[in-house]
C-alpha cells in the first residue's frame, strides 16, 4: 500500500485575479456614468420651450444681448448648445424668427416669410428652412427628441395669425 498523503488540488487564482483586475475599471465606469447623470440632471431643461417654460438663464441672455424688439414676445425657444448658455439659440416671437449664434443674429419677420420647408434628417433631427420674400433663408436644426415639431407648429401658427 501506498502511505503517501493525497495531494489536494490547488484552486486556480485566475478568477480572483480577473475579478480584481476588471472590477476597478468597471467601478470607474459606473461612477463616471453616475457623474454624467448628475451633471446633466442639474442642467436647465433642454429642447424646445414655450414662453411659460423659459429658464432664467435664457431670459437673462436675451435681455443682456438685446435680442428682442421692445414689444416683442417670445413664443418658442430652443438652446442649441449642450452647455445651455444661449450662445446659439433659435427664438420664435410674435414678430420674427431669430437665430443667434455667438454674437451674430439673423432674423426674418413673420410677415416676410414666403415659405417654410421641413425635413427630418436622422441624426441631425428636424431641419426647418425659412425662406423670406427678399430671398434670404434661415435654417434651424433641432436635435432629435428635442421638440422640433413644437417649434414648427408654433411657427406655422404665428405666421397664419398675422
JSON list of C-alpha atoms in Angstrom, two decimals:
[
{"chain": "A", "resi": 1, "resn": "UNK", "atom": "CA", "xyz": [0.00, 0.00, 0.00]},
{"chain": "A", "resi": 2, "resn": "UNK", "atom": "CA", "xyz": [0.95, 3.48, -0.64]},
{"chain": "A", "resi": 3, "resn": "UNK", "atom": "CA", "xyz": [1.14, 5.53, 2.56]},
{"chain": "A", "resi": 4, "resn": "UNK", "atom": "CA", "xyz": [1.54, 8.78, 0.66]},
{"chain": "A", "resi": 5, "resn": "UNK", "atom": "CA", "xyz": [-0.79, 11.57, 1.64]},
{"chain": "A", "resi": 6, "resn": "UNK", "atom": "CA", "xyz": [-3.04, 12.55, -1.24]},
{"chain": "A", "resi": 7, "resn": "UNK", "atom": "CA", "xyz": [-2.32, 15.96, -2.63]},
{"chain": "A", "resi": 8, "resn": "UNK", "atom": "CA", "xyz": [-5.16, 18.40, -2.51]},
{"chain": "A", "resi": 9, "resn": "UNK", "atom": "CA", "xyz": [-5.98, 20.01, -5.79]},
{"chain": "A", "resi": 10, "resn": "UNK", "atom": "CA", "xyz": [-4.79, 23.58, -5.97]},
{"chain": "A", "resi": 11, "resn": "UNK", "atom": "CA", "xyz": [-7.51, 26.03, -6.85]},
{"chain": "A", "resi": 12, "resn": "UNK", "atom": "CA", "xyz": [-6.76, 28.43, -9.63]},
{"chain": "A", "resi": 13, "resn": "UNK", "atom": "CA", "xyz": [-6.39, 32.05, -8.56]},
{"chain": "A", "resi": 14, "resn": "UNK", "atom": "CA", "xyz": [-7.18, 33.24, -12.09]},
{"chain": "A", "resi": 15, "resn": "UNK", "atom": "CA", "xyz": [-10.87, 34.09, -11.42]},
{"chain": "A", "resi": 16, "resn": "UNK", "atom": "CA", "xyz": [-9.86, 36.12, -8.35]},
{"chain": "A", "resi": 17, "resn": "UNK", "atom": "CA", "xyz": [-7.18, 37.99, -10.28]},
{"chain": "A", "resi": 18, "resn": "UNK", "atom": "CA", "xyz": [-9.58, 38.68, -13.17]},
{"chain": "A", "resi": 19, "resn": "UNK", "atom": "CA", "xyz": [-12.27, 39.83, -10.76]},
{"chain": "A", "resi": 20, "resn": "UNK", "atom": "CA", "xyz": [-9.94, 42.30, -9.08]},
{"chain": "A", "resi": 21, "resn": "UNK", "atom": "CA", "xyz": [-8.39, 43.41, -12.37]},
{"chain": "A", "resi": 22, "resn": "UNK", "atom": "CA", "xyz": [-11.72, 44.04, -14.11]},
{"chain": "A", "resi": 23, "resn": "UNK", "atom": "CA", "xyz": [-13.57, 45.31, -11.07]},
{"chain": "A", "resi": 24, "resn": "UNK", "atom": "CA", "xyz": [-11.63, 48.58, -10.89]},
{"chain": "A", "resi": 25, "resn": "UNK", "atom": "CA", "xyz": [-12.36, 49.73, -14.44]},
{"chain": "A", "resi": 26, "resn": "UNK", "atom": "CA", "xyz": [-16.00, 48.62, -14.19]},
{"chain": "A", "resi": 27, "resn": "UNK", "atom": "CA", "xyz": [-16.42, 50.57, -10.94]},
{"chain": "A", "resi": 28, "resn": "UNK", "atom": "CA", "xyz": [-14.76, 53.62, -12.53]},
{"chain": "A", "resi": 29, "resn": "UNK", "atom": "CA", "xyz": [-17.15, 53.45, -15.50]},
{"chain": "A", "resi": 30, "resn": "UNK", "atom": "CA", "xyz": [-20.14, 53.16, -13.17]},
{"chain": "A", "resi": 31, "resn": "UNK", "atom": "CA", "xyz": [-19.00, 56.17, -11.12]},
{"chain": "A", "resi": 32, "resn": "UNK", "atom": "CA", "xyz": [-18.33, 58.16, -14.32]},
{"chain": "A", "resi": 33, "resn": "UNK", "atom": "CA", "xyz": [-21.78, 57.31, -15.69]},
{"chain": "A", "resi": 34, "resn": "UNK", "atom": "CA", "xyz": [-23.40, 58.32, -12.42]},
{"chain": "A", "resi": 35, "resn": "UNK", "atom": "CA", "xyz": [-21.45, 61.60, -12.50]},
{"chain": "A", "resi": 36, "resn": "UNK", "atom": "CA", "xyz": [-22.72, 62.32, -16.04]},
{"chain": "A", "resi": 37, "resn": "UNK", "atom": "CA", "xyz": [-26.30, 61.63, -14.95]},
{"chain": "A", "resi": 38, "resn": "UNK", "atom": "CA", "xyz": [-25.94, 64.02, -12.04]},
{"chain": "A", "resi": 39, "resn": "UNK", "atom": "CA", "xyz": [-24.30, 66.70, -14.21]},
{"chain": "A", "resi": 40, "resn": "UNK", "atom": "CA", "xyz": [-26.91, 66.59, -16.97]},
{"chain": "A", "resi": 41, "resn": "UNK", "atom": "CA", "xyz": [-29.73, 66.26, -14.46]},
{"chain": "A", "resi": 42, "resn": "UNK", "atom": "CA", "xyz": [-28.66, 69.52, -12.83]},
{"chain": "A", "resi": 43, "resn": "UNK", "atom": "CA", "xyz": [-28.58, 71.45, -16.13]},
{"chain": "A", "resi": 44, "resn": "UNK", "atom": "CA", "xyz": [-31.50, 73.61, -17.26]},
{"chain": "A", "resi": 45, "resn": "UNK", "atom": "CA", "xyz": [-34.21, 71.88, -19.24]},
{"chain": "A", "resi": 46, "resn": "UNK", "atom": "CA", "xyz": [-33.29, 71.37, -22.88]},
{"chain": "A", "resi": 47, "resn": "UNK", "atom": "CA", "xyz": [-35.35, 71.08, -26.02]},
{"chain": "A", "resi": 48, "resn": "UNK", "atom": "CA", "xyz": [-37.90, 73.47, -27.43]},
{"chain": "A", "resi": 49, "resn": "UNK", "atom": "CA", "xyz": [-39.51, 75.50, -24.67]},
{"chain": "A", "resi": 50, "resn": "UNK", "atom": "CA", "xyz": [-42.63, 77.62, -24.87]},
{"chain": "A", "resi": 51, "resn": "UNK", "atom": "CA", "xyz": [-42.74, 81.07, -23.28]},
{"chain": "A", "resi": 52, "resn": "UNK", "atom": "CA", "xyz": [-44.13, 79.79, -19.97]},
{"chain": "A", "resi": 53, "resn": "UNK", "atom": "CA", "xyz": [-41.30, 77.23, -19.68]},
{"chain": "A", "resi": 54, "resn": "UNK", "atom": "CA", "xyz": [-38.37, 79.59, -20.23]},
{"chain": "A", "resi": 55, "resn": "UNK", "atom": "CA", "xyz": [-35.38, 79.25, -17.92]},
{"chain": "A", "resi": 56, "resn": "UNK", "atom": "CA", "xyz": [-33.99, 82.34, -16.16]},
{"chain": "A", "resi": 57, "resn": "UNK", "atom": "CA", "xyz": [-30.54, 81.97, -17.77]},
{"chain": "A", "resi": 58, "resn": "UNK", "atom": "CA", "xyz": [-32.09, 82.22, -21.25]},
{"chain": "A", "resi": 59, "resn": "UNK", "atom": "CA", "xyz": [-34.26, 85.22, -20.41]},
{"chain": "A", "resi": 60, "resn": "UNK", "atom": "CA", "xyz": [-31.23, 86.99, -18.92]},
{"chain": "A", "resi": 61, "resn": "UNK", "atom": "CA", "xyz": [-29.11, 86.25, -22.01]},
{"chain": "A", "resi": 62, "resn": "UNK", "atom": "CA", "xyz": [-31.83, 87.50, -24.36]},
{"chain": "A", "resi": 63, "resn": "UNK", "atom": "CA", "xyz": [-32.23, 90.66, -22.30]},
{"chain": "A", "resi": 64, "resn": "UNK", "atom": "CA", "xyz": [-28.47, 91.27, -21.89]},
{"chain": "A", "resi": 65, "resn": "UNK", "atom": "CA", "xyz": [-27.92, 90.94, -25.65]},
{"chain": "A", "resi": 66, "resn": "UNK", "atom": "CA", "xyz": [-30.99, 92.99, -26.71]},
{"chain": "A", "resi": 67, "resn": "UNK", "atom": "CA", "xyz": [-32.27, 90.23, -28.97]},
{"chain": "A", "resi": 68, "resn": "UNK", "atom": "CA", "xyz": [-35.91, 91.36, -28.86]},
{"chain": "A", "resi": 69, "resn": "UNK", "atom": "CA", "xyz": [-37.70, 94.49, -30.02]},
{"chain": "A", "resi": 70, "resn": "UNK", "atom": "CA", "xyz": [-39.47, 96.47, -27.25]},
{"chain": "A", "resi": 71, "resn": "UNK", "atom": "CA", "xyz": [-42.95, 94.92, -27.63]},
{"chain": "A", "resi": 72, "resn": "UNK", "atom": "CA", "xyz": [-41.83, 91.54, -28.95]},
{"chain": "A", "resi": 73, "resn": "UNK", "atom": "CA", "xyz": [-42.88, 88.43, -27.01]},
{"chain": "A", "resi": 74, "resn": "UNK", "atom": "CA", "xyz": [-41.23, 85.01, -27.02]},
{"chain": "A", "resi": 75, "resn": "UNK", "atom": "CA", "xyz": [-43.39, 82.17, -28.32]},
{"chain": "A", "resi": 76, "resn": "UNK", "atom": "CA", "xyz": [-40.86, 79.31, -28.55]},
{"chain": "A", "resi": 77, "resn": "UNK", "atom": "CA", "xyz": [-37.18, 78.94, -27.73]},
{"chain": "A", "resi": 78, "resn": "UNK", "atom": "CA", "xyz": [-34.50, 76.35, -28.46]},
{"chain": "A", "resi": 79, "resn": "UNK", "atom": "CA", "xyz": [-30.99, 76.48, -26.98]},
{"chain": "A", "resi": 80, "resn": "UNK", "atom": "CA", "xyz": [-28.74, 74.60, -29.40]},
{"chain": "A", "resi": 81, "resn": "UNK", "atom": "CA", "xyz": [-25.77, 74.36, -27.01]},
{"chain": "A", "resi": 82, "resn": "UNK", "atom": "CA", "xyz": [-25.03, 71.39, -24.76]},
{"chain": "A", "resi": 83, "resn": "UNK", "atom": "CA", "xyz": [-23.83, 73.79, -22.08]},
{"chain": "A", "resi": 84, "resn": "UNK", "atom": "CA", "xyz": [-27.21, 75.56, -22.13]},
{"chain": "A", "resi": 85, "resn": "UNK", "atom": "CA", "xyz": [-25.70, 79.04, -22.25]},
{"chain": "A", "resi": 86, "resn": "UNK", "atom": "CA", "xyz": [-27.86, 80.56, -25.03]},
{"chain": "A", "resi": 87, "resn": "UNK", "atom": "CA", "xyz": [-24.83, 81.44, -27.16]},
{"chain": "A", "resi": 88, "resn": "UNK", "atom": "CA", "xyz": [-26.57, 79.60, -30.02]},
{"chain": "A", "resi": 89, "resn": "UNK", "atom": "CA", "xyz": [-30.35, 79.65, -29.99]},
{"chain": "A", "resi": 90, "resn": "UNK", "atom": "CA", "xyz": [-33.42, 79.73, -32.18]},
{"chain": "A", "resi": 91, "resn": "UNK", "atom": "CA", "xyz": [-36.14, 82.08, -30.97]},
{"chain": "A", "resi": 92, "resn": "UNK", "atom": "CA", "xyz": [-39.66, 82.42, -32.29]},
{"chain": "A", "resi": 93, "resn": "UNK", "atom": "CA", "xyz": [-41.53, 85.57, -31.29]},
{"chain": "A", "resi": 94, "resn": "UNK", "atom": "CA", "xyz": [-44.87, 87.07, -32.19]},
{"chain": "A", "resi": 95, "resn": "UNK", "atom": "CA", "xyz": [-43.00, 89.15, -34.83]},
{"chain": "A", "resi": 96, "resn": "UNK", "atom": "CA", "xyz": [-39.92, 87.25, -36.03]},
{"chain": "A", "resi": 97, "resn": "UNK", "atom": "CA", "xyz": [-37.90, 84.07, -36.25]},
{"chain": "A", "resi": 98, "resn": "UNK", "atom": "CA", "xyz": [-34.44, 84.73, -34.81]},
{"chain": "A", "resi": 99, "resn": "UNK", "atom": "CA", "xyz": [-31.28, 82.66, -34.98]},
{"chain": "A", "resi": 100, "resn": "UNK", "atom": "CA", "xyz": [-28.50, 83.83, -32.68]},
{"chain": "A", "resi": 101, "resn": "UNK", "atom": "CA", "xyz": [-25.02, 82.29, -32.83]},
{"chain": "A", "resi": 102, "resn": "UNK", "atom": "CA", "xyz": [-22.00, 83.65, -30.90]},
{"chain": "A", "resi": 103, "resn": "UNK", "atom": "CA", "xyz": [-22.97, 87.28, -31.14]},
{"chain": "A", "resi": 104, "resn": "UNK", "atom": "CA", "xyz": [-24.37, 87.21, -34.67]},
{"chain": "A", "resi": 105, "resn": "UNK", "atom": "CA", "xyz": [-28.13, 87.48, -35.01]},
{"chain": "A", "resi": 106, "resn": "UNK", "atom": "CA", "xyz": [-30.15, 86.73, -38.14]},
{"chain": "A", "resi": 107, "resn": "UNK", "atom": "CA", "xyz": [-33.90, 87.22, -38.27]},
{"chain": "A", "resi": 108, "resn": "UNK", "atom": "CA", "xyz": [-36.86, 87.01, -40.62]},
{"chain": "A", "resi": 109, "resn": "UNK", "atom": "CA", "xyz": [-40.06, 88.91, -39.95]},
{"chain": "A", "resi": 110, "resn": "UNK", "atom": "CA", "xyz": [-43.06, 86.58, -39.88]},
{"chain": "A", "resi": 111, "resn": "UNK", "atom": "CA", "xyz": [-44.80, 88.86, -42.41]},
{"chain": "A", "resi": 112, "resn": "UNK", "atom": "CA", "xyz": [-41.85, 88.39, -44.80]},
{"chain": "A", "resi": 113, "resn": "UNK", "atom": "CA", "xyz": [-41.90, 84.57, -44.85]},
{"chain": "A", "resi": 114, "resn": "UNK", "atom": "CA", "xyz": [-42.53, 83.23, -48.34]},
{"chain": "A", "resi": 115, "resn": "UNK", "atom": "CA", "xyz": [-42.49, 79.54, -47.45]},
{"chain": "A", "resi": 116, "resn": "UNK", "atom": "CA", "xyz": [-41.34, 77.04, -44.82]},
{"chain": "A", "resi": 117, "resn": "UNK", "atom": "CA", "xyz": [-39.82, 73.67, -45.63]},
{"chain": "A", "resi": 118, "resn": "UNK", "atom": "CA", "xyz": [-39.36, 70.94, -43.05]},
{"chain": "A", "resi": 119, "resn": "UNK", "atom": "CA", "xyz": [-37.49, 67.64, -43.14]},
{"chain": "A", "resi": 120, "resn": "UNK", "atom": "CA", "xyz": [-36.36, 65.07, -40.62]},
{"chain": "A", "resi": 121, "resn": "UNK", "atom": "CA", "xyz": [-32.71, 64.15, -41.08]},
{"chain": "A", "resi": 122, "resn": "UNK", "atom": "CA", "xyz": [-31.90, 61.10, -38.96]},
{"chain": "A", "resi": 123, "resn": "UNK", "atom": "CA", "xyz": [-29.15, 62.06, -36.52]},
{"chain": "A", "resi": 124, "resn": "UNK", "atom": "CA", "xyz": [-29.48, 65.79, -37.21]},
{"chain": "A", "resi": 125, "resn": "UNK", "atom": "CA", "xyz": [-33.17, 65.90, -36.32]},
{"chain": "A", "resi": 126, "resn": "UNK", "atom": "CA", "xyz": [-35.69, 68.43, -37.58]},
{"chain": "A", "resi": 127, "resn": "UNK", "atom": "CA", "xyz": [-34.43, 70.83, -40.23]},
{"chain": "A", "resi": 128, "resn": "UNK", "atom": "CA", "xyz": [-36.62, 73.89, -40.77]},
{"chain": "A", "resi": 129, "resn": "UNK", "atom": "CA", "xyz": [-35.77, 76.15, -43.70]},
{"chain": "A", "resi": 130, "resn": "UNK", "atom": "CA", "xyz": [-37.50, 79.53, -43.69]},
{"chain": "A", "resi": 131, "resn": "UNK", "atom": "CA", "xyz": [-37.47, 81.41, -47.00]},
{"chain": "A", "resi": 132, "resn": "UNK", "atom": "CA", "xyz": [-38.19, 85.12, -46.99]},
{"chain": "A", "resi": 133, "resn": "UNK", "atom": "CA", "xyz": [-39.73, 87.14, -49.81]},
{"chain": "A", "resi": 134, "resn": "UNK", "atom": "CA", "xyz": [-36.44, 89.02, -50.22]},
{"chain": "A", "resi": 135, "resn": "UNK", "atom": "CA", "xyz": [-34.51, 85.81, -50.95]},
{"chain": "A", "resi": 136, "resn": "UNK", "atom": "CA", "xyz": [-32.89, 85.17, -47.55]},
{"chain": "A", "resi": 137, "resn": "UNK", "atom": "CA", "xyz": [-33.03, 81.73, -45.98]},
{"chain": "A", "resi": 138, "resn": "UNK", "atom": "CA", "xyz": [-32.84, 80.92, -42.30]},
{"chain": "A", "resi": 139, "resn": "UNK", "atom": "CA", "xyz": [-32.08, 77.31, -41.32]},
{"chain": "A", "resi": 140, "resn": "UNK", "atom": "CA", "xyz": [-32.91, 75.94, -37.89]},
{"chain": "A", "resi": 141, "resn": "UNK", "atom": "CA", "xyz": [-31.77, 72.45, -36.87]},
{"chain": "A", "resi": 142, "resn": "UNK", "atom": "CA", "xyz": [-33.37, 70.91, -33.80]},
{"chain": "A", "resi": 143, "resn": "UNK", "atom": "CA", "xyz": [-31.81, 67.71, -32.47]},
{"chain": "A", "resi": 144, "resn": "UNK", "atom": "CA", "xyz": [-33.88, 64.51, -32.39]},
{"chain": "A", "resi": 145, "resn": "UNK", "atom": "CA", "xyz": [-36.34, 64.23, -29.49]},
{"chain": "A", "resi": 146, "resn": "UNK", "atom": "CA", "xyz": [-35.99, 67.95, -28.69]},
{"chain": "A", "resi": 147, "resn": "UNK", "atom": "CA", "xyz": [-39.38, 69.17, -29.87]},
{"chain": "A", "resi": 148, "resn": "UNK", "atom": "CA", "xyz": [-38.75, 70.25, -33.44]},
{"chain": "A", "resi": 149, "resn": "UNK", "atom": "CA", "xyz": [-42.40, 69.58, -34.20]},
{"chain": "A", "resi": 150, "resn": "UNK", "atom": "CA", "xyz": [-43.43, 72.01, -31.44]},
{"chain": "A", "resi": 151, "resn": "UNK", "atom": "CA", "xyz": [-41.23, 74.78, -32.88]},
{"chain": "A", "resi": 152, "resn": "UNK", "atom": "CA", "xyz": [-42.58, 74.15, -36.38]},
{"chain": "A", "resi": 153, "resn": "UNK", "atom": "CA", "xyz": [-46.21, 74.08, -35.22]},
{"chain": "A", "resi": 154, "resn": "UNK", "atom": "CA", "xyz": [-45.78, 77.35, -33.34]},
{"chain": "A", "resi": 155, "resn": "UNK", "atom": "CA", "xyz": [-44.02, 78.95, -36.31]},
{"chain": "A", "resi": 156, "resn": "UNK", "atom": "CA", "xyz": [-46.84, 77.99, -38.67]},
{"chain": "A", "resi": 157, "resn": "UNK", "atom": "CA", "xyz": [-49.48, 79.15, -36.18]},
{"chain": "A", "resi": 158, "resn": "UNK", "atom": "CA", "xyz": [-47.79, 82.53, -35.68]},
{"chain": "A", "resi": 159, "resn": "UNK", "atom": "CA", "xyz": [-47.44, 83.01, -39.42]},
{"chain": "A", "resi": 160, "resn": "UNK", "atom": "CA", "xyz": [-51.13, 82.23, -40.01]},
{"chain": "A", "resi": 161, "resn": "UNK", "atom": "CA", "xyz": [-52.16, 84.55, -37.18]},
{"chain": "A", "resi": 162, "resn": "UNK", "atom": "CA", "xyz": [-50.88, 87.64, -38.99]}
]
